[in-house]
PDB file of C-alpha atoms in Angstrom:
ATOM      1  CA  MET J 198    -105.621 -80.853 170.886  1.00 46.00           C
ATOM      2  CA  HIS J 199    -107.007 -84.071 169.451  1.00 45.00           C
ATOM      3  CA  ALA J 200    -107.514 -83.886 165.704  1.00 53.00           C
ATOM      4  CA  ASN J 201    -111.196 -84.854 165.923  1.00 69.00           C
ATOM      5  CA  GLY J 202    -112.051 -82.536 168.848  1.00 87.00           C
ATOM      6  CA  ASN J 203    -113.441 -85.363 171.025  1.00 94.00           C
ATOM      7  CA  PHE J 204    -112.629 -85.164 174.737  1.00 96.00           C
ATOM      8  CA  ALA J 205    -113.531 -87.259 177.753  1.00 97.00           C
ATOM      9  CA  TYR J 206    -113.153 -85.464 181.074  1.00 97.00           C
ATOM     10  CA  ILE J 207    -112.801 -87.896 183.954  1.00 98.00           C
ATOM     11  CA  ASN J 208    -112.140 -87.918 187.697  1.00 98.00           C
ATOM     12  CA  GLY J 209    -114.063 -84.708 188.297  1.00 97.00           C
ATOM     13  CA  LYS J 210    -116.942 -83.331 190.290  1.00 97.00           C
ATOM     14  CA  ILE J 211    -119.174 -82.129 187.471  1.00 96.00           C
ATOM     15  CA  TYR J 212    -122.194 -80.098 188.592  1.00 94.00           C
ATOM     16  CA  THR J 213    -125.217 -81.183 186.547  1.00 91.00           C
ATOM     17  CA  CYS J 214    -127.995 -78.811 187.773  1.00 86.00           C
ATOM     18  CA  ASP J 215    -130.140 -81.945 188.186  1.00 89.00           C
ATOM     19  CA  ASP J 216    -131.730 -82.023 191.665  1.00 90.00           C
ATOM     20  CA  GLU J 217    -131.903 -85.846 191.573  1.00 92.00           C
ATOM     21  CA  ASN J 218    -128.279 -86.335 190.510  1.00 90.00           C
ATOM     22  CA  ARG J 219    -126.287 -83.167 191.289  1.00 93.00           C
ATOM     23  CA  TYR J 220    -122.802 -84.420 190.412  1.00 95.00           C
ATOM     24  CA  ALA J 221    -121.232 -86.685 187.813  1.00 96.00           C
ATOM     25  CA  GLN J 222    -117.656 -87.918 187.582  1.00 97.00           C
ATOM     26  CA  ALA J 223    -117.165 -87.759 183.813  1.00 98.00           C
ATOM     27  CA  MET J 224    -118.385 -86.089 180.644  1.00 97.00           C
ATOM     28  CA  THR J 225    -117.680 -86.165 176.938  1.00 97.00           C
ATOM     29  CA  VAL J 226    -117.363 -83.174 174.634  1.00 95.00           C
ATOM     30  CA  GLN J 227    -117.466 -83.460 170.856  1.00 93.00           C
ATOM     31  CA  ASP J 228    -116.479 -80.449 168.777  1.00 91.00           C
ATOM     32  CA  GLY J 229    -117.191 -78.105 171.710  1.00 88.00           C
ATOM     33  CA  VAL J 230    -120.585 -79.586 172.645  1.00 91.00           C
ATOM     34  CA  ILE J 231    -121.199 -81.626 175.808  1.00 92.00           C
ATOM     35  CA  THR J 232    -122.594 -84.937 174.549  1.00 95.00           C
ATOM     36  CA  TRP J 233    -122.734 -87.090 177.678  1.00 96.00           C
ATOM     37  CA  VAL J 234    -122.460 -86.682 181.470  1.00 96.00           C
ATOM     38  CA  GLY J 235    -122.439 -89.510 183.992  1.00 96.00           C
ATOM     39  CA  ALA J 236    -120.548 -91.974 186.141  1.00 96.00           C
ATOM     40  CA  GLN J 237    -116.967 -92.589 185.052  1.00 96.00           C
ATOM     41  CA  GLU J 238    -117.550 -96.355 184.791  1.00 97.00           C
ATOM     42  CA  ASP J 239    -120.348 -95.672 182.252  1.00 97.00           C
ATOM     43  CA  LEU J 240    -118.143 -93.580 179.948  1.00 97.00           C
ATOM     44  CA  PRO J 241    -119.156 -94.410 176.353  1.00 96.00           C
ATOM     45  CA  ALA J 242    -116.571 -96.063 174.135  1.00 94.00           C
ATOM     46  CA  GLY J 243    -114.992 -93.711 171.647  1.00 91.00           C
ATOM     47  CA  ASP J 244    -111.843 -92.118 170.307  1.00 92.00           C
ATOM     48  CA  TRP J 245    -111.415 -89.644 173.174  1.00 95.00           C
ATOM     49  CA  THR J 246    -108.580 -87.450 174.278  1.00 95.00           C
ATOM     50  CA  VAL J 247    -108.839 -88.165 178.002  1.00 96.00           C
ATOM     51  CA  VAL J 248    -108.415 -85.241 180.394  1.00 96.00           C
ATOM     52  CA  ASP J 249    -108.016 -86.149 184.076  1.00 98.00           C
ATOM     53  CA  LEU J 250    -109.638 -83.393 186.134  1.00 97.00           C
ATOM     54  CA  GLY J 251    -107.847 -84.532 189.287  1.00 97.00           C
ATOM     55  CA  GLY J 252    -110.980 -84.210 191.403  1.00 96.00           C
ATOM     56  CA  LYS J 253    -111.582 -80.605 190.381  1.00 96.00           C
ATOM     57  CA  ARG J 254    -115.093 -79.189 190.061  1.00 94.00           C
ATOM     58  CA  VAL J 255    -116.769 -78.314 186.745  1.00 92.00           C
ATOM     59  CA  ILE J 256    -119.704 -75.903 186.717  1.00 87.00           C
ATOM     60  CA  PRO J 257    -121.877 -74.694 183.830  1.00 79.00           C
ATOM     61  CA  GLY J 258    -120.686 -71.645 181.948  1.00 76.00           C
ATOM     62  CA  PHE J 259    -122.804 -68.551 182.053  1.00 69.00           C
ATOM     63  CA  VAL J 260    -123.423 -66.171 179.164  1.00 64.00           C
ATOM     64  CA  ASP J 261    -123.516 -62.630 180.473  1.00 65.00           C
ATOM     65  CA  ALA J 262    -125.459 -60.911 177.728  1.00 66.00           C
ATOM     66  CA  HIS J 263    -126.998 -58.016 179.570  1.00 68.00           C
ATOM     67  CA  MET J 264    -126.803 -54.525 178.229  1.00 69.00           C
ATOM     68  CA  HIS J 265    -124.224 -52.421 180.081  1.00 73.00           C
ATOM     69  CA  PRO J 266    -123.479 -50.086 177.148  1.00 73.00           C
ATOM     70  CA  VAL J 267    -127.185 -49.391 176.561  1.00 75.00           C
ATOM     71  CA  MET J 268    -127.774 -48.878 180.281  1.00 74.00           C
ATOM     72  CA  LEU J 269    -124.828 -46.476 180.479  1.00 74.00           C
ATOM     73  CA  ALA J 270    -126.164 -44.461 177.539  1.00 76.00           C
ATOM     74  CA  ASP J 271    -129.608 -44.309 179.138  1.00 76.00           C
ATOM     75  CA  PHE J 272    -128.203 -43.285 182.532  1.00 73.00           C
ATOM     76  CA  SER J 273    -125.994 -40.607 180.961  1.00 71.00           C
ATOM     77  CA  LYS J 274    -129.105 -39.008 179.420  1.00 69.00           C
ATOM     78  CA  LYS J 275    -130.782 -38.928 182.823  1.00 67.00           C
ATOM     79  CA  ILE J 276    -127.685 -37.501 184.473  1.00 64.00           C
ATOM     80  CA  SER J 277    -127.444 -34.798 181.800  1.00 57.00           C
ATOM     81  CA  SER J 278    -131.118 -33.831 182.177  1.00 55.00           C
ATOM     82  CA  VAL J 279    -130.826 -33.644 185.984  1.00 54.00           C
ATOM     83  CA  ARG J 280    -127.666 -31.547 185.703  1.00 55.00           C
ATOM     84  CA  GLY J 281    -129.486 -29.197 183.287  1.00 56.00           C
ATOM     85  CA  GLN J 282    -132.344 -28.732 185.774  1.00 59.00           C
ATOM     86  CA  ARG J 283    -130.004 -27.590 188.542  1.00 55.00           C
ATOM     87  CA  ASN J 284    -128.479 -24.772 186.513  1.00 52.00           C
TER      88      ASN J 284
END
C-alpha cells in the first residue's frame, strides 16, 4: 500500500450511476474516498499508486443496513403467540 493512501485506478469500466455518462475508465481514491472519476486521459496529476484494472468492471458498493436481528425477534414473538393459540 502506498504510504499516502492515494490510488489511481485505470483501464477499467467504472459504473458511475450517471445516466448521461454511465461509464468512466479511471478514478482516484484518496484515503479511502473516491475523489475523481472520468476518462483515463483526464486523470489529474498526483502522487498516485496506479492500479491497472485490466478492463474489469467497478460498481458502487452497497451498505446493507437492514434489520435482520430485529425482524427475527419480532417474527419469533408472532410464531410463539400463534403456537400458544393452537394448544
